[in-house]
XYZ file of C-alpha atoms in Angstrom:
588
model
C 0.000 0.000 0.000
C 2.559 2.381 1.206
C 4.542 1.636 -2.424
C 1.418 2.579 -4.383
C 0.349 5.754 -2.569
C 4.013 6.558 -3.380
C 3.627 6.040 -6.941
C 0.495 8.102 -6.576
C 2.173 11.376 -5.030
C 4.826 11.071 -8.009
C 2.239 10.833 -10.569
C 0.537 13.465 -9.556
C 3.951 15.768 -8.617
C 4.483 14.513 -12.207
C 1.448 15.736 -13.635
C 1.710 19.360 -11.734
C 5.072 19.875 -13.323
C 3.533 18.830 -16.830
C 0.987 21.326 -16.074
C 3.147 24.057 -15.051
C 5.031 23.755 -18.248
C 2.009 23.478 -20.510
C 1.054 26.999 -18.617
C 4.541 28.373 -19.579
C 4.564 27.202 -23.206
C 1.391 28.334 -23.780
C 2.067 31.940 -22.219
C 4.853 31.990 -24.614
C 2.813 31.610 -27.562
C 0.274 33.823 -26.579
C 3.089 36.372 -26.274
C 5.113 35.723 -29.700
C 1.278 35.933 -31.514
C 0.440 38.660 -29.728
C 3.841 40.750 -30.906
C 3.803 39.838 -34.274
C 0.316 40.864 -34.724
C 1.366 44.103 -32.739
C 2.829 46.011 -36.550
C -0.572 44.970 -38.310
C -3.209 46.938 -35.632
C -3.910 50.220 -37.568
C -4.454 52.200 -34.525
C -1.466 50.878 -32.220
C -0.211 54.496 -31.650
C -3.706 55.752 -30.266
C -3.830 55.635 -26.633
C -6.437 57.830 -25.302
C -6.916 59.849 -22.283
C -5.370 57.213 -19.078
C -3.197 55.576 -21.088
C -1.324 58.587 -22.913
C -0.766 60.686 -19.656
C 0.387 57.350 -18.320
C 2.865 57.193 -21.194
C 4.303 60.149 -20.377
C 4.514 59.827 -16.706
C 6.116 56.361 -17.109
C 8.762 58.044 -19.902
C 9.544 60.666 -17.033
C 10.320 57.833 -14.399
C 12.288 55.873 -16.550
C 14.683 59.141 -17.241
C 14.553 59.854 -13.532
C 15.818 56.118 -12.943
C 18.374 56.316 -15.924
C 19.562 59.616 -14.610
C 19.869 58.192 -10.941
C 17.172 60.583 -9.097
C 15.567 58.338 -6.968
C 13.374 61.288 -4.633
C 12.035 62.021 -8.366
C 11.515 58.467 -9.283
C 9.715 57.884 -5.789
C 7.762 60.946 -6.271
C 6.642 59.400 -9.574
C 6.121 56.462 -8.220
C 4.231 57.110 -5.071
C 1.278 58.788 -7.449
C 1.254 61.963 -8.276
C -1.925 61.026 -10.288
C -5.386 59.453 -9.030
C -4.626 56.340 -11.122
C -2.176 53.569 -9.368
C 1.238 53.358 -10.101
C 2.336 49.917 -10.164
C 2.662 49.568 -13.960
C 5.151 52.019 -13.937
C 7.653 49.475 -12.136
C 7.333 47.567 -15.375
C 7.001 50.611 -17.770
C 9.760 52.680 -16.568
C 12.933 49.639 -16.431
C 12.112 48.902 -20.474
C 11.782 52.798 -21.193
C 14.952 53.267 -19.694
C 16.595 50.814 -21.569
C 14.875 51.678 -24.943
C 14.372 55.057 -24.733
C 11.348 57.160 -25.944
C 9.079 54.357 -27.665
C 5.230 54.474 -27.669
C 5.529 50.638 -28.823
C 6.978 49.962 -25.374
C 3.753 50.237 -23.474
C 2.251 47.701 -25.810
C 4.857 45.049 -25.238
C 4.627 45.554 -21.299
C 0.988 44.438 -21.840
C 1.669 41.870 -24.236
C 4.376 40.475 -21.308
C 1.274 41.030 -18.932
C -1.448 39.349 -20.877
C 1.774 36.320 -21.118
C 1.990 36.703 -16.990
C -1.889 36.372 -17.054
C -1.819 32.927 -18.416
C 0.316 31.779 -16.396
C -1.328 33.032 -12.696
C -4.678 31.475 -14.049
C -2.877 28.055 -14.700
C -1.310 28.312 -11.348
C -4.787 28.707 -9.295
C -5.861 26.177 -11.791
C -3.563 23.894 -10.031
C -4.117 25.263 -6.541
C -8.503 24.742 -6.950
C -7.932 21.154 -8.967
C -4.860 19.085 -7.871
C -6.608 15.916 -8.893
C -6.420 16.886 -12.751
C -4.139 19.859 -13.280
C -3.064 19.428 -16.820
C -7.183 19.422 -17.797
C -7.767 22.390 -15.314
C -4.897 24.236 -16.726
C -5.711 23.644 -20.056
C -9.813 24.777 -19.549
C -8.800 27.627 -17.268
C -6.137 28.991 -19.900
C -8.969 28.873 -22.789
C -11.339 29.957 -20.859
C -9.258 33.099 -20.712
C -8.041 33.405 -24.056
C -11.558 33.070 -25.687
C -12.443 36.419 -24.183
C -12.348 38.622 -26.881
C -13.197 41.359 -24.936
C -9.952 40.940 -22.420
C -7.681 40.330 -25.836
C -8.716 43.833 -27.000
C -6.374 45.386 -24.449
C -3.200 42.940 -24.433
C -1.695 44.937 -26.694
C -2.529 48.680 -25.035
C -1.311 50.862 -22.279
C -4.652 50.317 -20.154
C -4.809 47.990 -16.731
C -7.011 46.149 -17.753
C -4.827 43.005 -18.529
C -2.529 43.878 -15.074
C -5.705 43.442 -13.350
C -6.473 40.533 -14.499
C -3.092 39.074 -13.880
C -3.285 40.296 -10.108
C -7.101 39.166 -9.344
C -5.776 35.765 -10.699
C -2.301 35.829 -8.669
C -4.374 36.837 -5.442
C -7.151 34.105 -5.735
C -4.538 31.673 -5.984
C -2.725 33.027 -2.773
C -5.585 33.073 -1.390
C -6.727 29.836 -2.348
C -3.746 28.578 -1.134
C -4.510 30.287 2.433
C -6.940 28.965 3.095
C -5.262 25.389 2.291
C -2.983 26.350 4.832
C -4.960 26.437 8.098
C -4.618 28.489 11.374
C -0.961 28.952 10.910
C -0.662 29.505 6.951
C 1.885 32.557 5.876
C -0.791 35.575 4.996
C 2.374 37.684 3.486
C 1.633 35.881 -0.232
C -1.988 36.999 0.092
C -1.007 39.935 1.193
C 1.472 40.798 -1.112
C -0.594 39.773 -3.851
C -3.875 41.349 -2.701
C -2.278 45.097 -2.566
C -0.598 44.665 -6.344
C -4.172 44.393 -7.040
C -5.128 47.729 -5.036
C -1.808 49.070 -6.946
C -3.436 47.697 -10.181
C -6.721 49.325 -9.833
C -7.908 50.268 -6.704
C -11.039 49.499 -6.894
C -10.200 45.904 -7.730
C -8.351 45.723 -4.706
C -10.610 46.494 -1.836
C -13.212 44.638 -3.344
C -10.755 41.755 -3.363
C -9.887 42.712 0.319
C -13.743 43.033 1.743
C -14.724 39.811 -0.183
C -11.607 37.819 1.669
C -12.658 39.693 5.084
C -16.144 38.828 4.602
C -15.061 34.890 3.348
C -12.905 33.963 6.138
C -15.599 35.650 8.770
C -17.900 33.892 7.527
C -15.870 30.350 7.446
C -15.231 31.022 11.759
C -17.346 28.272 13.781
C -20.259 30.863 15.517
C -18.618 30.468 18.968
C -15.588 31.787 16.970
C -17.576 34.098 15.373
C -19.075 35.279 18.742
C -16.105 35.670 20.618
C -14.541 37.780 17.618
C -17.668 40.201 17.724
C -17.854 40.375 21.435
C -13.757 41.233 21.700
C -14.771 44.420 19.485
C -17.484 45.445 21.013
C -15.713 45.396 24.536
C -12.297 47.593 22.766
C -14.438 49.091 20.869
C -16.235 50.805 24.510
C -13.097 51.133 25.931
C -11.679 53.437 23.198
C -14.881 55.312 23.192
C -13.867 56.357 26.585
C -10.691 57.376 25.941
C -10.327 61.371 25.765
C -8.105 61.311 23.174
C -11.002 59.030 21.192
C -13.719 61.582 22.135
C -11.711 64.866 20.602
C -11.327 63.066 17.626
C -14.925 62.091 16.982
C -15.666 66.099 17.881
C -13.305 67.244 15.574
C -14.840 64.307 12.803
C -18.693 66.098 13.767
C -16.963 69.573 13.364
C -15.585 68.403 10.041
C -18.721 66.525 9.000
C -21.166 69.705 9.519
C -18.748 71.837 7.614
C -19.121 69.352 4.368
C -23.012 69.726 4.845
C -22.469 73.595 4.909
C -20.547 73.733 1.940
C -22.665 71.365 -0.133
C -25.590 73.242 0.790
C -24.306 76.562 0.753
C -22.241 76.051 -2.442
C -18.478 77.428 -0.213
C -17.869 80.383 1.255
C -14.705 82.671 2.098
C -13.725 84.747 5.110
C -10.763 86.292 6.506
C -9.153 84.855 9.575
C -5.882 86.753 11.014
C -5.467 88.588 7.959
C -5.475 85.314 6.167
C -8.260 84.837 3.116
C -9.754 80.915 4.082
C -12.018 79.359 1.114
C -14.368 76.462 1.640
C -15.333 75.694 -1.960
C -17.658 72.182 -1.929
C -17.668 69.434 0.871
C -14.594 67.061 -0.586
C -11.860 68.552 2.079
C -13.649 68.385 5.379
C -14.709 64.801 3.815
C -11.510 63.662 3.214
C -10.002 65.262 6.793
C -12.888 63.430 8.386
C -11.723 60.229 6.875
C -8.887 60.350 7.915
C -8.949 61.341 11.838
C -11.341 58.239 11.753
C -8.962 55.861 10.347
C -5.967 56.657 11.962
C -8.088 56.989 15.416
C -9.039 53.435 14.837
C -5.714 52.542 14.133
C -4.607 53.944 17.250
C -7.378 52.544 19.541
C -6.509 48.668 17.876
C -3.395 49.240 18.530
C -3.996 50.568 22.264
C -6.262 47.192 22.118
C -3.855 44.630 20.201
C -3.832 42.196 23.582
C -7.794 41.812 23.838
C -8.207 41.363 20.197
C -5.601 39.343 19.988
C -7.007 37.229 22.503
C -10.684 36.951 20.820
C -9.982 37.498 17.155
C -8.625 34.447 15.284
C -5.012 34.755 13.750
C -5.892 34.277 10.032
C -8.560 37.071 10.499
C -6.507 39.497 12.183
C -3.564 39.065 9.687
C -5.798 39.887 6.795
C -7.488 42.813 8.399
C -4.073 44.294 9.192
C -2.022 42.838 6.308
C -4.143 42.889 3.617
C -6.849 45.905 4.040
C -4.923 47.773 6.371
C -2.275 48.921 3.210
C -5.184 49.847 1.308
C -7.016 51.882 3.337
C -3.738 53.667 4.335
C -3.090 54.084 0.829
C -6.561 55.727 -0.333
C -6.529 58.529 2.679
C -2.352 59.326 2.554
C 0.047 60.857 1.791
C -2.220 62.415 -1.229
C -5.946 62.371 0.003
C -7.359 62.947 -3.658
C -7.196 59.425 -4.274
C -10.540 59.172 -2.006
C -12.361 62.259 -3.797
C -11.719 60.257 -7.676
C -13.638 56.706 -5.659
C -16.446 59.612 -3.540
C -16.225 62.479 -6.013
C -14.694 62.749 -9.349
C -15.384 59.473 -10.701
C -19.468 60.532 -10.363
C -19.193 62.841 -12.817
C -18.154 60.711 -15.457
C -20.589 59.707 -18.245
C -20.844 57.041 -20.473
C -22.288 56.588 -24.105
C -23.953 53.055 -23.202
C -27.558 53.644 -22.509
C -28.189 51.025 -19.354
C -31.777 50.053 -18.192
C -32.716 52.291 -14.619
C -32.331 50.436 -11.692
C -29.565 47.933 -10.305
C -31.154 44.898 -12.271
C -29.977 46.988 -15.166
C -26.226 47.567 -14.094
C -25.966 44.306 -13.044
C -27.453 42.613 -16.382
C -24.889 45.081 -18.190
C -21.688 43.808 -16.471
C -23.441 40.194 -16.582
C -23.593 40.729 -20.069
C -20.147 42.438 -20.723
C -18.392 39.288 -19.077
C -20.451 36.423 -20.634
C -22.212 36.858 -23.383
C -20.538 39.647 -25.151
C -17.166 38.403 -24.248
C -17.242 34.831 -25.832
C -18.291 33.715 -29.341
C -21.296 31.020 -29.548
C -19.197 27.715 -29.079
C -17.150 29.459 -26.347
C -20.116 30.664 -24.935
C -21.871 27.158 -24.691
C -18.217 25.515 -22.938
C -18.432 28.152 -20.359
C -22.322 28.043 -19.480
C -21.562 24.588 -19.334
C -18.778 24.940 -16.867
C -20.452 27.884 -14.949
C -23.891 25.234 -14.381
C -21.642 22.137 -13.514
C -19.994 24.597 -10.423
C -22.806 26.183 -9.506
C -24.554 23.159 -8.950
C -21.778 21.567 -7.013
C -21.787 24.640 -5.091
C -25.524 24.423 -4.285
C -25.151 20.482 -3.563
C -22.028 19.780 -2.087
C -21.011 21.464 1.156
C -17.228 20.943 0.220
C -17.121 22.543 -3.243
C -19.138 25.446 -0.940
C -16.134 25.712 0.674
C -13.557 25.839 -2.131
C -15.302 27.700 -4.445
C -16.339 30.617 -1.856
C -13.596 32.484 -2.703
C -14.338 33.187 -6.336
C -18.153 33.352 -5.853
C -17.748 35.598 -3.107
C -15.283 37.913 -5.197
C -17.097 37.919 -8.158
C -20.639 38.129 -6.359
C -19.220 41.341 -4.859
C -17.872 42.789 -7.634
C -20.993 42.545 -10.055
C -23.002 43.752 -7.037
C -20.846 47.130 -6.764
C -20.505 47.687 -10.180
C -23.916 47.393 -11.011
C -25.300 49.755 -7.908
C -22.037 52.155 -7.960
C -21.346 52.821 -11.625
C -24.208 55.998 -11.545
C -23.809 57.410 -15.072
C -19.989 55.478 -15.819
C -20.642 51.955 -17.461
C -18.220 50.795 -19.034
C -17.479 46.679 -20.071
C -13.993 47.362 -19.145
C -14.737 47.883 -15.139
C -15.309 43.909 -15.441
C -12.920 42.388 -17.193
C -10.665 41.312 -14.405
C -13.385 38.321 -13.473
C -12.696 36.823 -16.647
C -9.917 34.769 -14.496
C -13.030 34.186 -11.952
C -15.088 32.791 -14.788
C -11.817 30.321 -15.948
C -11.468 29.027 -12.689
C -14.962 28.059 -11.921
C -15.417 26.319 -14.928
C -12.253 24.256 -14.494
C -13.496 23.271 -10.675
C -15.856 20.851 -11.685
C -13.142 18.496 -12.737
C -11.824 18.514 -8.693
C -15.736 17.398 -8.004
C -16.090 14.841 -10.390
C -15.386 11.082 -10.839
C -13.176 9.799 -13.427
C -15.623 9.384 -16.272
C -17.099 12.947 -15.449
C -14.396 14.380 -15.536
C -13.648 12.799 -18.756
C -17.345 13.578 -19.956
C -16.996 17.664 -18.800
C -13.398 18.468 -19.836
C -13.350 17.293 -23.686
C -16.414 19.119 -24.541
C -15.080 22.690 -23.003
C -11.992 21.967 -24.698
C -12.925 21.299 -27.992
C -14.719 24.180 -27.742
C -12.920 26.641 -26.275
C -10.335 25.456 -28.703
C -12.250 25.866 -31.613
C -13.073 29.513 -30.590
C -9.760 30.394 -29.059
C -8.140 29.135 -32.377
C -10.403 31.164 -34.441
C -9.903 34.671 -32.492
C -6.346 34.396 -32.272
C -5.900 33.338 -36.150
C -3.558 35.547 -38.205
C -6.075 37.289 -40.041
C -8.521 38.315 -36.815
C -6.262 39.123 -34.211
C -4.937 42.569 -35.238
C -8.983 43.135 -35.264
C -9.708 42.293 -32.169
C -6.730 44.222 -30.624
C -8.036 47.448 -31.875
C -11.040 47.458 -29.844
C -8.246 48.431 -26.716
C -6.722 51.835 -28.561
C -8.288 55.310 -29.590
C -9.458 56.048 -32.837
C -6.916 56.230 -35.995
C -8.143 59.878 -36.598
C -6.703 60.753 -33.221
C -3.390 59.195 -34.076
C -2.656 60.194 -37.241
C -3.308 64.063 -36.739
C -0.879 63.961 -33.384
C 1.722 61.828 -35.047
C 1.634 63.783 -38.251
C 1.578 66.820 -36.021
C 4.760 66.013 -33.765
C 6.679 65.284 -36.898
C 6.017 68.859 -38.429
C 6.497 71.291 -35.097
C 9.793 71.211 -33.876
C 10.578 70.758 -30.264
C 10.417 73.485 -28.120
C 12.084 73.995 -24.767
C 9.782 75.273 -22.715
C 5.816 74.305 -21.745
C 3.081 72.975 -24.019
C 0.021 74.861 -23.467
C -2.992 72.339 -24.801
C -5.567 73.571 -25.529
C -6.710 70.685 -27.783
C -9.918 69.322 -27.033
C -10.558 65.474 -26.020
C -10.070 63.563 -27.805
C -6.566 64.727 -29.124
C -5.706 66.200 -26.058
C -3.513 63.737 -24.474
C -2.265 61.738 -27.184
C -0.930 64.821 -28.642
C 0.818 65.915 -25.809
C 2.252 62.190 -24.971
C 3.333 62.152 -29.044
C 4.708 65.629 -28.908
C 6.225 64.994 -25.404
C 8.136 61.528 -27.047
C 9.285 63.518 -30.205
C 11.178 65.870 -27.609
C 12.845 63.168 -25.742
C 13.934 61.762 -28.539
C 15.985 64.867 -30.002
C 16.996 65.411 -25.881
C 14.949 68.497 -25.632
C 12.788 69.164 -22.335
C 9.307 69.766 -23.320
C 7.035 70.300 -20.144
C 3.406 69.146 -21.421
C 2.124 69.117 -17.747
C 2.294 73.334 -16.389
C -0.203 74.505 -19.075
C 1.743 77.571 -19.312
C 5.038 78.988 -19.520
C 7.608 79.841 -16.361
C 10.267 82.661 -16.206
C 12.941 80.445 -17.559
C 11.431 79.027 -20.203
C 12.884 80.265 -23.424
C 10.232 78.890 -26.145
C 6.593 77.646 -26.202
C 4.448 76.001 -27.598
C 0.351 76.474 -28.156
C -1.736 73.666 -29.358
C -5.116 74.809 -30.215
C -7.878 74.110 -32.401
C -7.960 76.580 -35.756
C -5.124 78.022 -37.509
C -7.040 81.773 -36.802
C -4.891 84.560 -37.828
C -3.703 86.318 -35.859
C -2.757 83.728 -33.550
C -2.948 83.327 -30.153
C -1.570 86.033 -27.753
C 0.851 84.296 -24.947
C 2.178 87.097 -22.354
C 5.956 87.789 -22.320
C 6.072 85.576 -25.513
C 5.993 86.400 -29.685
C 5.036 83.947 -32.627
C 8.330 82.487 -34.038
C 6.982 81.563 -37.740
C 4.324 79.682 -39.346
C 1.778 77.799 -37.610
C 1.364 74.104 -38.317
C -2.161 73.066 -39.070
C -3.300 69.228 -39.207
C -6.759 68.638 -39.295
C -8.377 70.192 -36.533
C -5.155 71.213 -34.376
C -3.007 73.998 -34.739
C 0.277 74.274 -32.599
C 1.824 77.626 -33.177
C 5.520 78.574 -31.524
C 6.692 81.490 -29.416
C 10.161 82.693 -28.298
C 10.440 84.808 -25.677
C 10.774 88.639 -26.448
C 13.751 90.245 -25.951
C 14.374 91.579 -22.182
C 11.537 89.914 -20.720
């Protein structure tokens, strides 16, 4: 017995290895197709708004790291934008290296879509260790069949890095909770806030669906015990002086955002000193954060009696894995809370979405499922998706394992469909598409032999079939378009940055959307190239600068005025846009 249950563990060490390798030789494909099809997309140099300004703010920290500034590449790096920053750890090394190249941004997402591949064959193999080569192979498909994920492995969106974290975190965090009471939270952890760094969003959803999970997975004396601990620190900070000035200072704060929203601001004069309260985002944010860091301070004043009633794994992900989040939306730049509470309300889409959250939710539903897969695709994974339901609804064990990814997913749908107001967009939902590869592969952990047999050829035939046909020579520069701007957009600001000559001073862009950005990113390239430092981010000129330039719309005679500054010869006039030099008059 003891010889054949060793035989057993090599087969199936055997068969992980296999499955591992299949992963990395089919990540390598996916990469090499992707590339070669990268010349043949007609729009590859249109980037649009996010993805040009990232562009250029990646270009900047790779000259920062090639020029050995590291408080400018930390600056950089730490987010002087709303948007995260971790794709400039990738961007910036190969920028550095190759210098000004727009094509660079594609091929970190083509090495990211690769990366993607290879995360969803690994929690493949963490959810089904009884038939990893079939899970990796269903999971993988599953995947690459989504046209509507392939339509940004070639751009400078996060899409695909989103993708590849949710996938790297669910398989940490399947792994977890593999592990028991004692398993290492720092994977899960680690993994979790490259997610938040990916898309924030993204990553406290991931965060309150693994909080939620493993809450819900304590035994209810557990669960009790964990409750009552709060409650009983929770009372004891309350008492606390230093906890009662900072909930009067939070009320203070919290009725001057009511007075400005319904007041519209005001201004006074205090010591000589003009003070303006203009709308309710600062005393919001300031409220925030005195509450955070006050609870922060009161756990931490409390660490031995919630130590003592909170379970370990729960306490290391509330302090590992949310804590970093939540730091990181309030400080050091609090705007990153007003884009989630504020500024990302007043974005509108085109896509006209029924009222109510049905309507949202059917959307996103939609956006993942049924637009995202062709018909044979779209049969493999209802099939999959009804086999793991099912088990999930029958079995109390497949419950268990597949909580994570209904939970996450569940969540996700839920807050996209009730939170995007006026902003839908398909795009918001494309990092389940790892969610919906791994619970169709689950099934085969469930089944007996001849099931499993009987469920895995059918998905992958076809998700073959439509996997083969998507990523064929002829459709796949198609259906990597879908991902960039328009080729209007691209050919005015490339034709345009070839005919103005670099300036050394700022851009002032007045170009409306949507040339604004990829102008500036193509004009802002152009410069680097010919080593000339073209500011495209002051909108207007300093006292040193010796030249500028204005990009407007109309060649108008007589052109723009620009104080302290006089026209230095024809205008150049593409399209729509019209950037017109100055040099700086004499004595000023």
């Amino acid at each position: 017995m003891g010889d054949e249950a060793n035989e057993k563990a090599a087969a199936g060490r055997l068969e992980q290895r296999l499955a591992l390798l299949a992963s990395l030789a089919v990540a390598a494909l996916a990469a090499w197709r992707l590339w070669e099809a990268y010349p043949r997309i007609e729009n590859r140099l249109s980037f649009g708004w996010d993805a040009a300004r990232r562009a250029v703010l990646n270009l900047e920290a790779a000259e920062a790291l090639r020029g050995l500034h590291p408080l400018d590449l930390l600056r950089l790096l730490a987010g002087p934008e709303t948007w995260p920053t971790l794709r400039m750890l990738f961007a910036a090394p190969a920028l550095a290296f190759t210098g000004p190249s727009p094509a660079v941004e594609s091929a970190v997402t083509v090495l990211h879509y690769a990366l993607l591949l290879v995360a969803v064959a690994w929690a493949a193999r963490v959810l089904v260790p009884r038939e990893p080569l079939a899970a990796v192979a269903v999971a993988a498909l599953v995947t690459a069949a989504h046209a509507g994920l392939l339509g940004y492995a070639a751009t400078g969106m996060l899409e695909v890095l989103s993708a590849l974290c949710t996938a790297a975190a669910l398989a940490a965090w399947l792994r977890f909770r593999e592990g028991g009471p004692d398993a290492r939270v720092w994977p899960l952890a680690l993994l979790g806030n490259c997610l938040f760094h990916a898309k924030w969003q993204h990553g406290l959803l991931f965060a309150a669906a693994a909080l939620a999970v493993e809450a819900g997975s304590l035994p209810r004396e557990a669960r009790r015990a964990a409750l009552s601990a709060l409650g009983r620190s929770l009372v004891r900070v309350l008492r606390r002086r230093t906890a009662q000035g900072l909930l009067l200072a939070v009320a203070a704060l919290a009725l001057l955002a009511i007075a400005a929203s319904l007041t519209g601001g005001w201004e006074l004069r205090l010591a000589g000193q003009e003070v303006r309260l203009r709308d309710a985002a600062g005393p919001s944010f300031w409220a925030a954060f005195l509450l955070f860091y006050g609870a922060a301070l009161g756990a931490w004043g409390e660490r031995a009696a919630l130590r003592d009633g909170i379970p370990r794994p729960l306490r290391a992900l509330a302090v590992w894995l949310a804590g970093p989040m939540v730091a990181w939306t309030l400080v050091p730049f609090t705007w990153r809370l007003r884009t989630i509470l504020f500024t990302a309300a007043g974005y509108q889409s085109h896509v006209v979405v029924p009222p109510g959250p049905l309507g949202g939710l059917r959307f996103y539903l939609s956006a993942l499922l049924r637009d995202g897969y062709d018909r044979p695709a779209r049969a493999a994974v209802a099939l999959g998706l009804a086999a793991a339901l099912t088990a999930a609804v029958r079995v109390p064990a497949a419950r268990r394992r597949l909580a994570p990814l209904l939970a996450l997913a569940g969540l996700e749908l839920c807050a996209l469909g009730l939170g995007s107001r006026a902003n839908f967009q398909a795009r918001f939902a494309l990092n389940l598409v790892p969610v919906v590869a791994l619970l169709c592969a689950a099934p085969l952990q469930l089944l007996p032999g001849l099931g499993r047999l009987a469920l895995s050829l059918p998905l992958v035939a076809l998700l073959a079939a439509s996997a083969g046909a998507l990523w064929s020579g002829a459709r796949l520069p198609k259906a990597l378009e879908p991902g960039f701007a328009a080729v209007a957009v691209q050919n005015a600001c490339v034709t345009l940055s070839g005919l103005v000559p670099p300036v050394r001073g700022a851009l002032v862009n007045g170009a409306p959307d949507p040339w604004r950005q990829d102008c500036a990113m193509d004009l802002f390239f152009e410069a680097r190239k010919q080593g000339i430092r073209l500011d495209v981010h002051r909108g207007r000129p300093r006292r040193g600068d010796s030249e500028a330039l204005d990009l407007s719309v109309g060649c108008r005679p007589p052109p723009p005025e620009l104080a302290g500054f006089e026209p230095a010869g024809p205008p150049a006039e593409v399209g729509e846009l019209c950037a017109q030099r100055y040099e700086r008059r004499d004595g000023l």
